[in-house]
Short mmCIF file of C-alpha atoms and ligand atoms in Angstrom, two decimals:
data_model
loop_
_atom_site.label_atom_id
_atom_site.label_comp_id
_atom_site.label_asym_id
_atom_site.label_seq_id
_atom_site.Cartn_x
_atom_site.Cartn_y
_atom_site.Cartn_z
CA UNK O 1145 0.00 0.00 0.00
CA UNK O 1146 2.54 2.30 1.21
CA UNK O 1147 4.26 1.75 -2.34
CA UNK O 1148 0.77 1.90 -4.24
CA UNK O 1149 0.44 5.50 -2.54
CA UNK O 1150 4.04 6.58 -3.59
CA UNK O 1151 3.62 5.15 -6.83
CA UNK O 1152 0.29 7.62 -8.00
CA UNK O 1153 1.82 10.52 -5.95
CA UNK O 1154 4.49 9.96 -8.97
CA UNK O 1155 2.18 9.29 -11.92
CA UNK O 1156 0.53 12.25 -10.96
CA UNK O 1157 3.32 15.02 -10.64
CA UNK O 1158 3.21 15.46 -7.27
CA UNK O 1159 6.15 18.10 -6.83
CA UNK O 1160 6.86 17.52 -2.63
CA UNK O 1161 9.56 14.96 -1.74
CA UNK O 1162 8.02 11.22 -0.90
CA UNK O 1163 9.65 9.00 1.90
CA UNK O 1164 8.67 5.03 1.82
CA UNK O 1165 9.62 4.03 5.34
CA UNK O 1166 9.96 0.03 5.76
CA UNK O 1167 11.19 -1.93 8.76
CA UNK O 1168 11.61 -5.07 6.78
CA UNK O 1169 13.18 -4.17 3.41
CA UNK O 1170 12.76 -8.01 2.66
CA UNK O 1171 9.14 -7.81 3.02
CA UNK O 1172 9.31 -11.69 4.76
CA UNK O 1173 6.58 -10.85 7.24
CA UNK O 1174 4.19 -8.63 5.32
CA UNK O 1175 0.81 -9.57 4.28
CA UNK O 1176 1.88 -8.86 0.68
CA UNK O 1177 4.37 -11.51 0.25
CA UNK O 1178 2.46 -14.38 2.16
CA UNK O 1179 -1.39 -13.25 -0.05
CA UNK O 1180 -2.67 -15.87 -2.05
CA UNK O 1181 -2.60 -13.15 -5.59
CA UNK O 1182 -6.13 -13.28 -5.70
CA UNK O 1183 -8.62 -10.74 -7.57
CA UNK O 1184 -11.94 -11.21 -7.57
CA UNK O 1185 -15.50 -9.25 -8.55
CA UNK O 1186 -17.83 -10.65 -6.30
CA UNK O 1187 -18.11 -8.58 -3.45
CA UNK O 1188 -20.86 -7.22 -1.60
CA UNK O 1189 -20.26 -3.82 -1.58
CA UNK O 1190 -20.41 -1.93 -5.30
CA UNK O 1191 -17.38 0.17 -4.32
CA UNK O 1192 -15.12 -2.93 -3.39
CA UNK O 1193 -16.37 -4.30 -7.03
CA UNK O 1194 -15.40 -1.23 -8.64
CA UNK O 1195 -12.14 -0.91 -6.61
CA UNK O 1196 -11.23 -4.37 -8.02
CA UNK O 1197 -12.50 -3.82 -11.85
CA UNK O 1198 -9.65 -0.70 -11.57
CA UNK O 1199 -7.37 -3.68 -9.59
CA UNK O 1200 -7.64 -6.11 -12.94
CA UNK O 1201 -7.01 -3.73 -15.27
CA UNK O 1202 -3.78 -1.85 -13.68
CA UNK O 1203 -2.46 -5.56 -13.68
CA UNK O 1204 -3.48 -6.45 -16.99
CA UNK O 1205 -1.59 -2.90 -17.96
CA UNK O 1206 1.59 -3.93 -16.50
CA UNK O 1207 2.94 -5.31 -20.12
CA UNK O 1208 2.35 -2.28 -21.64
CA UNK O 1209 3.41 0.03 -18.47
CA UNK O 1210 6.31 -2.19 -17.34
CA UNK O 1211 6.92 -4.81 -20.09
CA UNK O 1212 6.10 -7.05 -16.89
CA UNK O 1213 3.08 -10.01 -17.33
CA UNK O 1214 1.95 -10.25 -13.80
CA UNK O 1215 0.52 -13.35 -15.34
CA UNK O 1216 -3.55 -13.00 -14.37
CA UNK O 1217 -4.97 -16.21 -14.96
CA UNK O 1218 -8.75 -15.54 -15.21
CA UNK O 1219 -10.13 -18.25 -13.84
CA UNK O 1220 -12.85 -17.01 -12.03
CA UNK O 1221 -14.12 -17.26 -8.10
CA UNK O 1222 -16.80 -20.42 -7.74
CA UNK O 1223 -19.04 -19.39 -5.06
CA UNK O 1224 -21.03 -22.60 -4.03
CA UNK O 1225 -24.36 -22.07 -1.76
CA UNK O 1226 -25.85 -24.77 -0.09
CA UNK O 1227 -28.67 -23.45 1.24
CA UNK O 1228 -31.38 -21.50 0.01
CA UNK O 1229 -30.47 -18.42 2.21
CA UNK O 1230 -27.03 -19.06 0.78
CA UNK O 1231 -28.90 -18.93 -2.84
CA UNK O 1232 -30.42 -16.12 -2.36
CA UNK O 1233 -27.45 -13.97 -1.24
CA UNK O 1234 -25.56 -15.16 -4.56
CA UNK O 1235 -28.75 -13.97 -6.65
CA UNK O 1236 -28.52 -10.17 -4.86
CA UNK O 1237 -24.60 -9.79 -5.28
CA UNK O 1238 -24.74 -11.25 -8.58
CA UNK O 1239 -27.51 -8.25 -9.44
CA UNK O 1240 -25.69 -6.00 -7.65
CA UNK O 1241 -22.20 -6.99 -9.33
CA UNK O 1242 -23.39 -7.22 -12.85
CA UNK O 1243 -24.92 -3.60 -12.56
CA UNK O 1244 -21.55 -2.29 -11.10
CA UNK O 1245 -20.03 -3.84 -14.78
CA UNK O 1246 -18.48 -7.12 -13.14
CA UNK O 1247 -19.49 -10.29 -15.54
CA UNK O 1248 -20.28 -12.49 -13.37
CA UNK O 1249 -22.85 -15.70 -14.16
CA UNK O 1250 -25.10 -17.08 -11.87
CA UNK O 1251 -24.62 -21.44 -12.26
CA UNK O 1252 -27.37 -23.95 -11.72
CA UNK O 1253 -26.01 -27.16 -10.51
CA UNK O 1254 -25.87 -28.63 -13.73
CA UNK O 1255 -24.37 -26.19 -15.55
CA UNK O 1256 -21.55 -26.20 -13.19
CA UNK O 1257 -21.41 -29.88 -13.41
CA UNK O 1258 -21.02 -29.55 -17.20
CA UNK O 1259 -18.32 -26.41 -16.62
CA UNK O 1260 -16.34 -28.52 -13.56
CA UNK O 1261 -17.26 -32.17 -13.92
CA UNK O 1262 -14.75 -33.02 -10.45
CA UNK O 1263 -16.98 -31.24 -8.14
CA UNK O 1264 -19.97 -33.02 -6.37
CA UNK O 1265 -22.47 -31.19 -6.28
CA UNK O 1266 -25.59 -32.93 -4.58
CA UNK O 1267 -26.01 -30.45 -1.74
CA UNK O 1268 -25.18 -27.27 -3.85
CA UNK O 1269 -28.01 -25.00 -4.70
CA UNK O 1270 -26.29 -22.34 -7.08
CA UNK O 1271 -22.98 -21.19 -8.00
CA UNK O 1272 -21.69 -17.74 -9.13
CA UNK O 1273 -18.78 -17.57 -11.11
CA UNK O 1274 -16.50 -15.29 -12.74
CA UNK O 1275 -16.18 -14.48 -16.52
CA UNK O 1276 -13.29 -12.25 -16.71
CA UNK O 1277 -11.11 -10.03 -14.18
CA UNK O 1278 -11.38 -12.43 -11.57
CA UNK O 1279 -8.75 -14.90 -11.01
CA UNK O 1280 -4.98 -14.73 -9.44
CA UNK O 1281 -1.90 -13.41 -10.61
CA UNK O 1282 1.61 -12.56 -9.38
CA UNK O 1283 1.45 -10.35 -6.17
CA UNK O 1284 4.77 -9.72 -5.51
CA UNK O 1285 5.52 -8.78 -9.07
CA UNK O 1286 2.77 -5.96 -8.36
CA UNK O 1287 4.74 -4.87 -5.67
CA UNK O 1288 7.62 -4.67 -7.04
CA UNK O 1289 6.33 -2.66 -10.17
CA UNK O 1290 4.57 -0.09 -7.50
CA UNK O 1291 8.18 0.61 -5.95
CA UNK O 1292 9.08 4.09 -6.81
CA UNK O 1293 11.19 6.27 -4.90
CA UNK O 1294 12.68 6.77 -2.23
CA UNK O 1295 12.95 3.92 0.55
CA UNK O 1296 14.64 4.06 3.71
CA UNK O 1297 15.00 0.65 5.86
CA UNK O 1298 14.03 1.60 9.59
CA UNK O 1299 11.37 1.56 11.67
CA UNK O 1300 8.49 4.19 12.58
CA UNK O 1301 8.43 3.95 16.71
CA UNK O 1302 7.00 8.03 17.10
CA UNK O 1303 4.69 10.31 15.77
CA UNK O 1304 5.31 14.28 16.45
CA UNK O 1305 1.80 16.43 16.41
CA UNK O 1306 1.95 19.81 16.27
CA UNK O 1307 -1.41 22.02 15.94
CA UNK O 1308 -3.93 18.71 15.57
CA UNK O 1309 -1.25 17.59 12.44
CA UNK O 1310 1.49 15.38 12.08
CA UNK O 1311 4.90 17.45 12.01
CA UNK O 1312 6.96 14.66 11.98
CA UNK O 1313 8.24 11.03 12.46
CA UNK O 1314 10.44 9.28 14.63
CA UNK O 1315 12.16 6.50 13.44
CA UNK O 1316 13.66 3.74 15.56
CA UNK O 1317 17.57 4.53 14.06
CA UNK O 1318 17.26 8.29 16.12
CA UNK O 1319 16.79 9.57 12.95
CA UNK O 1320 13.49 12.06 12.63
CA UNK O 1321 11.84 12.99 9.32
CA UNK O 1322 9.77 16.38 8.67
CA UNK O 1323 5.98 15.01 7.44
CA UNK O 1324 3.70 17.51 5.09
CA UNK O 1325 1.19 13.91 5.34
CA UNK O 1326 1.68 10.62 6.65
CA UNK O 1327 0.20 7.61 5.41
CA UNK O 1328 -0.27 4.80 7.59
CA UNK O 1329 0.49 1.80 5.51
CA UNK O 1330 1.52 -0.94 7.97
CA UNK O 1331 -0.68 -3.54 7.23
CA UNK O 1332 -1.23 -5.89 10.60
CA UNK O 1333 0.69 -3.19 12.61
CA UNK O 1334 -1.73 -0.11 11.63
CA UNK O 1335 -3.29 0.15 15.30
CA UNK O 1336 0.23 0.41 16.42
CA UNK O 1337 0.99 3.43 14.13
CA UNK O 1338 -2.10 5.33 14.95
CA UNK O 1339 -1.86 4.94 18.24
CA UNK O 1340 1.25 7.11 18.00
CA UNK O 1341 -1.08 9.81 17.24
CA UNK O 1342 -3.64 9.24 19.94
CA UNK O 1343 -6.13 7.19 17.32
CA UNK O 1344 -7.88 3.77 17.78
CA UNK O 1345 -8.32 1.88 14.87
CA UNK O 1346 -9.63 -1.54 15.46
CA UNK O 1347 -8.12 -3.67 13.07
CA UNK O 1348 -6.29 -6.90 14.20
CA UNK O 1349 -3.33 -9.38 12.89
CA UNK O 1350 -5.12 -12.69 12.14
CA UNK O 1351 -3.57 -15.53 11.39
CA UNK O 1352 -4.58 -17.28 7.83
CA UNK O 1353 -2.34 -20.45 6.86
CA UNK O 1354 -2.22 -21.21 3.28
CA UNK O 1355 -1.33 -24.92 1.94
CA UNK O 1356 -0.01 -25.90 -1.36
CA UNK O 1357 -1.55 -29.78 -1.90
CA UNK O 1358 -0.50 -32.39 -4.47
CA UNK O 1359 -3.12 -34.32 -6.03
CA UNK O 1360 -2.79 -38.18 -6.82
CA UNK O 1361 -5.48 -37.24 -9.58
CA UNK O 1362 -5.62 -34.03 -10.92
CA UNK O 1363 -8.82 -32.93 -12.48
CA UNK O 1364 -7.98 -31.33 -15.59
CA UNK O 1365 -9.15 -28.22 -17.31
CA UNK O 1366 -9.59 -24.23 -16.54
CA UNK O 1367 -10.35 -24.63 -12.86
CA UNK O 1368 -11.90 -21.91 -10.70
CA UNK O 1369 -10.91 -19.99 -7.64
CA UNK O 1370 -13.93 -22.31 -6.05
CA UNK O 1371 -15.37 -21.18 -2.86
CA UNK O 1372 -17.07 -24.16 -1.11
CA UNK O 1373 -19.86 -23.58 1.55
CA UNK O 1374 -17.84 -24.54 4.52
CA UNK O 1375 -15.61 -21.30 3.61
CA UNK O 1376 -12.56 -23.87 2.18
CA UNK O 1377 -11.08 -22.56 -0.60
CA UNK O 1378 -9.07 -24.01 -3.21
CA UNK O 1379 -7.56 -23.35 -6.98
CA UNK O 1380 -4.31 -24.43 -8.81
CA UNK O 1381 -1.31 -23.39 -8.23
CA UNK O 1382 1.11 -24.78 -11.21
CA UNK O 1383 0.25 -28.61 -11.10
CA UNK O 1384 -0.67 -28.15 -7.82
CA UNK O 1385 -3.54 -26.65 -5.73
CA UNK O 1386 -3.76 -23.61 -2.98
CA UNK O 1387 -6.13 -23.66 -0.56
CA UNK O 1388 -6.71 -22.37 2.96
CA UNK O 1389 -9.79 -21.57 4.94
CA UNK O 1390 -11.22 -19.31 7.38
CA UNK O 1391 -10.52 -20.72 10.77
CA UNK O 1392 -13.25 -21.49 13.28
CA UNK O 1393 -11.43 -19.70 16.08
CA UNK O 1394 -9.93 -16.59 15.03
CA UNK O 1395 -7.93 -15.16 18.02
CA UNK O 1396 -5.84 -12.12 17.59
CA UNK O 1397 -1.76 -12.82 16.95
CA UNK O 1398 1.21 -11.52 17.99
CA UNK O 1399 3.28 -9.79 14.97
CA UNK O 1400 5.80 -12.49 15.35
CA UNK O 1401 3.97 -15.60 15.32
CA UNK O 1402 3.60 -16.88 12.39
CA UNK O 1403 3.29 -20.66 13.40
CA UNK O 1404 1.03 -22.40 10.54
CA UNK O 1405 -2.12 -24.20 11.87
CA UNK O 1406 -1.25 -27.42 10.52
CA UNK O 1407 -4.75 -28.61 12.31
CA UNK O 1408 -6.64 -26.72 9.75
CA UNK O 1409 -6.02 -28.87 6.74
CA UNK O 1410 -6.81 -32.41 8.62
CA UNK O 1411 -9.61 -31.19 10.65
CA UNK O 1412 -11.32 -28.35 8.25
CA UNK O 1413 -9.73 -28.42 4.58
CA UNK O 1414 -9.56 -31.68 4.17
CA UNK O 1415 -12.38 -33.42 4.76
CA UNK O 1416 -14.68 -30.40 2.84
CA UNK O 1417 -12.71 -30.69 -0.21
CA UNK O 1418 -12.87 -35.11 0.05
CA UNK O 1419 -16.62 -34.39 0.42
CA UNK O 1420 -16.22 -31.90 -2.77
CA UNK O 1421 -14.24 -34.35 -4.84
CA UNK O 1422 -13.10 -37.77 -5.44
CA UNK O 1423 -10.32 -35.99 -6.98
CA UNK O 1424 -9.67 -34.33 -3.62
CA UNK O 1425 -9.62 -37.82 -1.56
CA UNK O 1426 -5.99 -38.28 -1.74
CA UNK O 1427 -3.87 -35.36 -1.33
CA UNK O 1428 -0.87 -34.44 0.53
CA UNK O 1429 0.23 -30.65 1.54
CA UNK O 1430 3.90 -30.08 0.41
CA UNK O 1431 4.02 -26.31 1.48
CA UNK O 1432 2.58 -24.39 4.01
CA UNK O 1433 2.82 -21.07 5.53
CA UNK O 1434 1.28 -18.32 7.23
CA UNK O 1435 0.75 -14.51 7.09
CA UNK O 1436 -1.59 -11.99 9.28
CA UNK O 1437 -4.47 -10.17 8.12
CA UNK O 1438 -5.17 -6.45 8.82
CA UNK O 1439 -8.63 -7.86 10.06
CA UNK O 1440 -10.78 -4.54 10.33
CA UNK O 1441 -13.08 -5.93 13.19
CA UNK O 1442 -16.30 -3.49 12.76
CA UNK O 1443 -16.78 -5.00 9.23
CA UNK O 1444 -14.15 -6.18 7.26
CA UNK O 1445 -13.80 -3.15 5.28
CA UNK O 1446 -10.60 -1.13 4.35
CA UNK O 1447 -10.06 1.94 6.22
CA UNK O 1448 -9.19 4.33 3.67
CA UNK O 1449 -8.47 8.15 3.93
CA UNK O 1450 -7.69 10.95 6.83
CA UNK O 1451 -8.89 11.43 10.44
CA UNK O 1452 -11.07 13.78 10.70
CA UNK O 1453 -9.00 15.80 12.91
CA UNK O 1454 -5.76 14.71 12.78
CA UNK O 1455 -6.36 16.22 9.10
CA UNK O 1456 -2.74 14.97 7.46
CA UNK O 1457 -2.79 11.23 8.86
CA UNK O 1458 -4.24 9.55 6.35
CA UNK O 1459 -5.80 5.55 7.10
CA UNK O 1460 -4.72 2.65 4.20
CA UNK O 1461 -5.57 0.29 6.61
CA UNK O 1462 -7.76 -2.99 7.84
CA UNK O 1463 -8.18 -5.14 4.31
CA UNK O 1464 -9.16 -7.93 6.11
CA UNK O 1465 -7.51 -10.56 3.28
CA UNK O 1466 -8.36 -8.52 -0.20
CA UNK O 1467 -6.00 -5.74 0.08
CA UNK O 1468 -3.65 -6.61 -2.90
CA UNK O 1469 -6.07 -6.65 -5.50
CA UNK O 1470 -7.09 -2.81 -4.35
CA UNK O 1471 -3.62 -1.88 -4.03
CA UNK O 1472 -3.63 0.31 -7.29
CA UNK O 1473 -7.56 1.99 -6.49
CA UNK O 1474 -6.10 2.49 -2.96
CA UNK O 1475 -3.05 4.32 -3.94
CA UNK O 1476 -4.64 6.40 -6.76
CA UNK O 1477 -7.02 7.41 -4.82
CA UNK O 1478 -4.39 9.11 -1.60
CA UNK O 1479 -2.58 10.24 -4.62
CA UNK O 1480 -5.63 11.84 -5.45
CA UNK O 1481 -6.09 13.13 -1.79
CA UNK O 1482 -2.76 14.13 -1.32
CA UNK O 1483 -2.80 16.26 -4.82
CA UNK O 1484 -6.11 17.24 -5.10
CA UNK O 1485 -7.55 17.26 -2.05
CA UNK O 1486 -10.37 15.15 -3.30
CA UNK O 1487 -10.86 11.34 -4.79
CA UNK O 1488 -11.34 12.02 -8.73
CA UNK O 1489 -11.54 8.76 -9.65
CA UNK O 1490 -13.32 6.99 -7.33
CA UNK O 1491 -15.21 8.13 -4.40
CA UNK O 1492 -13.62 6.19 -1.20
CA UNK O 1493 -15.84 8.42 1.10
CA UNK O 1494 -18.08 5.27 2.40
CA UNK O 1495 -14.45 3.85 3.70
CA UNK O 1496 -13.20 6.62 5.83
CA UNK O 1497 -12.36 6.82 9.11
CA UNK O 1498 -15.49 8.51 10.01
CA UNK O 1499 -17.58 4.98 10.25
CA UNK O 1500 -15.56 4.00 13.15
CA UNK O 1501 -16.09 6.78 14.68
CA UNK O 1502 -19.76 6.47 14.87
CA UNK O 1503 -19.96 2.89 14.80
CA UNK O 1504 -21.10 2.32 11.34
CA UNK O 1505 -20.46 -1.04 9.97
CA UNK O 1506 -20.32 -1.40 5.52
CA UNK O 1507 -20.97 -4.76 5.93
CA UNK O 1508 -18.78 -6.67 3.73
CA UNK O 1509 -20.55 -10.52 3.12
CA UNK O 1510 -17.73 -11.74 0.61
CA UNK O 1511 -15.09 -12.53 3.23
CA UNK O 1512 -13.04 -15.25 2.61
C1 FAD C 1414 -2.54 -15.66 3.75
C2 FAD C 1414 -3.06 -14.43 3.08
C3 FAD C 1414 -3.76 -14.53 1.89
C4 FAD C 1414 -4.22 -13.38 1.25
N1 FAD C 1414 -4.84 -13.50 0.05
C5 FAD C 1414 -5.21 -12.39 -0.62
C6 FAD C 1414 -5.77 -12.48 -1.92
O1 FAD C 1414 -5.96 -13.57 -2.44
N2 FAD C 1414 -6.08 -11.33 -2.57
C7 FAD C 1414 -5.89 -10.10 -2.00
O2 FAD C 1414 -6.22 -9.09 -2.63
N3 FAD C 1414 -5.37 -9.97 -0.77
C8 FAD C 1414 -5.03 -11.08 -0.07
N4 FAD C 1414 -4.50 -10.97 1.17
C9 FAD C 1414 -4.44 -9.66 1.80
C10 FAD C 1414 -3.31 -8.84 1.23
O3 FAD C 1414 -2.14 -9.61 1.22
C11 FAD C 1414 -3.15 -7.60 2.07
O4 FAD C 1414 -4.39 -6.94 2.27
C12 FAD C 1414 -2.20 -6.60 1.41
O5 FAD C 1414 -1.05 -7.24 0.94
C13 FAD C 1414 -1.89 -5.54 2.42
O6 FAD C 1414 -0.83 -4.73 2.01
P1 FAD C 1414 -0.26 -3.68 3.05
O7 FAD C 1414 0.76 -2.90 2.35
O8 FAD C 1414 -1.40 -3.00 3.71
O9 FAD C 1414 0.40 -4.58 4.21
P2 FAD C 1414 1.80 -5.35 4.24
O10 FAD C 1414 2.08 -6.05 2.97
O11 FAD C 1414 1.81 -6.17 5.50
O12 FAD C 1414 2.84 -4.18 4.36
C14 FAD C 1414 2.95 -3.41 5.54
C15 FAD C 1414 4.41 -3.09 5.72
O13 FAD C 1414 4.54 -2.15 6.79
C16 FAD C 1414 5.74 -2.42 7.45
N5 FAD C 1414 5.66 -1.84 8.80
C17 FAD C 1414 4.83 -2.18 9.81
N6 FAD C 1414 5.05 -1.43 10.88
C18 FAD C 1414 6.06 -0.58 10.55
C19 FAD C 1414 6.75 0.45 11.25
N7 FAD C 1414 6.44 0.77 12.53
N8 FAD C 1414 7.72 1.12 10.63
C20 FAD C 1414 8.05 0.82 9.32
N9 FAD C 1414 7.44 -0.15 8.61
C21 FAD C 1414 6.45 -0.84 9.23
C22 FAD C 1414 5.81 -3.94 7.47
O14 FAD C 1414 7.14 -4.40 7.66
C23 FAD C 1414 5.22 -4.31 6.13
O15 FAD C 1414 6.20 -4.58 5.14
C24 FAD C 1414 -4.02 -12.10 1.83
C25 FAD C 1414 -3.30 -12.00 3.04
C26 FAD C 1414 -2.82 -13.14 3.65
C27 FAD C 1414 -2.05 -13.00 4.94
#
């Protein structure tokens, strides 16, 4: 994000000096590094669709902008619902998606049996899936096109206020740095940073462990992103699969641990993706790790844009695990705040700060 941020101030003439300040300049820990590269449409919330329709086509720009192919396979998301409440919450995205321009098809169970013979499919009631722009691609290849500038390696461990602003920032070297606006931009740590300035922000690290599986029998063919009721996940990766889920206790972390929960794939992945497939009956994880979530705890919403006092400390904060995909909205639009004053391009009001303030949830459904 932070590099997003510095990236637009640069595309769009911004004339002021910009400072990138990272504590880890091999990015090991960061959410960015551990994601899963996905990109998806379905959402619940119109602005999080449009956010990512802006987040498929920077990527798909990348050849042209950087001769770089960040490699989007567009594979689609497969939401499975297994219920009819489930159903129905897949028909009112879908209408909701499709108006906000994302192509996304509703699927009767036998039209997804014909698209993805593997699955079973006995319980599933509907499916929504993905034409175009939805998918995974390379992450860290993002990243690394969005790093402009300058970059120091230390750590933030002060904030200096002056008049309700920030005046500057105190870095854990002894060094200090004069600030005309500071972004906050560290991920699982963001709570930390603003409370430097007196702010609560509730977003959390949460632990999500990712698995990379081998197959004995591969099914075969353009596989989805597919989404299964139970909230286990799983597409290829390579010849292999990815999949992870959303644990059933959710505790917060400490910024260090980064432990895998090995117990998810026997007790939860596993046996919902056996009961998916035959294909899925004999696997074995080969690679496994974990990263942390920004988990925005009101509603699993970013946090995007400045206090509403503390006028020059501006929030890119609390993605809740879809953050890289909105990387390239996120940082045009504080490029936009920075230079303008105003979002031009897209109107990130609805995520401000403002909502915590009074409590105000944007519900986001499509957590994963
Ligand atoms: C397992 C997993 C799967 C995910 N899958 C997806 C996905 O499929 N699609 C998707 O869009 N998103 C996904 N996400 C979420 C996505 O990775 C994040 O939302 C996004 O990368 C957040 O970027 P960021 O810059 O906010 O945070 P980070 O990448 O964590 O960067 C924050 C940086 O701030 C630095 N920092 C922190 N504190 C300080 C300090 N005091 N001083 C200086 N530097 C500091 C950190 O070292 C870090 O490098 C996933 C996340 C995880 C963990």
């Amino acid at each position: 994000m932070g590099s997003a941020v510095a990236y637009f101030l640069k595309e769009l003439g911004f004339d002021g000096s910009v400072l990138v300040i990272e504590r880890d300049g091999s990015y090991a820990q960061s959410s960015t590094a551990l994601s899963a590269s996905g990109i998806r449409q379905q959402f619940s919330s119109s602005l999080n669709v449009k956010i990512s329709q802006f987040g498929a086509e920077f990527i798909k720009g990348a050849t042209d902008r950087w001769s770089v192919d960040l490699h989007l396979r567009e594979n689609g998301y497969l939401y499975l619902a297994s219920t009819s409440d489930g159903a129905q919450v897949l028909r009112e995205n879908q209408a909701m998606q499709v108006s906000a321009g994302a192509d996304i098809a509703l699927l009767e169970p036998a039209e997804i049996a014909t698209k993805f013979p593997h699955l079973r499919l006995d319980d599933i009631q509907l499916g929504a899936h993905g034409q175009s722009n939805e998918g995974w691609f390379d992450g860290v290849g993002l990243m690394q096109g969005l790093r402009t500038g300058e970059y120091i390696q230390d750590e933030v461990v002060g904030l200096d206020l002056e008049n309700g602003r920030v005046s500057g920032v105190k870095l854990a070297s002894g060094r200090a740095v004069e600030c005309g606006v500071f972004v906050n931009a560290a991920g699982p740590r963001a709570a930390v940073i603003a409370g430097m300035a007196g702010i609560d922000i509730p977003v959390e690290a949460r632990k999500r462990t990712n698995f990379l599986f081998d197959c004995m029998e591969a099914p075969v063919g353009d596989l989805p992103l597919m989404i299964d009721p139970t909230g286990v996940w799983c597409r290829p990766e390579g010849k292999h699969f990815l999949t992870g889920c959303a644990p059933t206790d959710d505790p917060v972390v400490a910024f260090d641990d980064f432990e895998p929960r090995h117990d998810e794939f026997e007790e939860i992945i596993w046996p919902a993706l056996a009961a998916r497939s035959e294909n899925f009956e004999a696997i074995k994880p080969i690679r496994f790790w974990s990263g942390h979530y920004a988990y925005n705890t009101l509603d699993q919403n970013a946090v995007i844009g400045p206090h509403p006092e503390i006028v020059n400390f501006l929030f890119a904060n609390g993605f809740s695990g879809h953050g890289l995909q909105q990387s390239p909205a996120v940082g045009r639009a504080l490029a936009e705040w920075i230079c303008y004053g105003e979002y031009r391009s897209l109107d990130f009001s609805s995520l401000g700060y403002e909502r915590i303030v009074t409590n105000t949830p944007l519900l986001e459904r499509c957590v994963i």
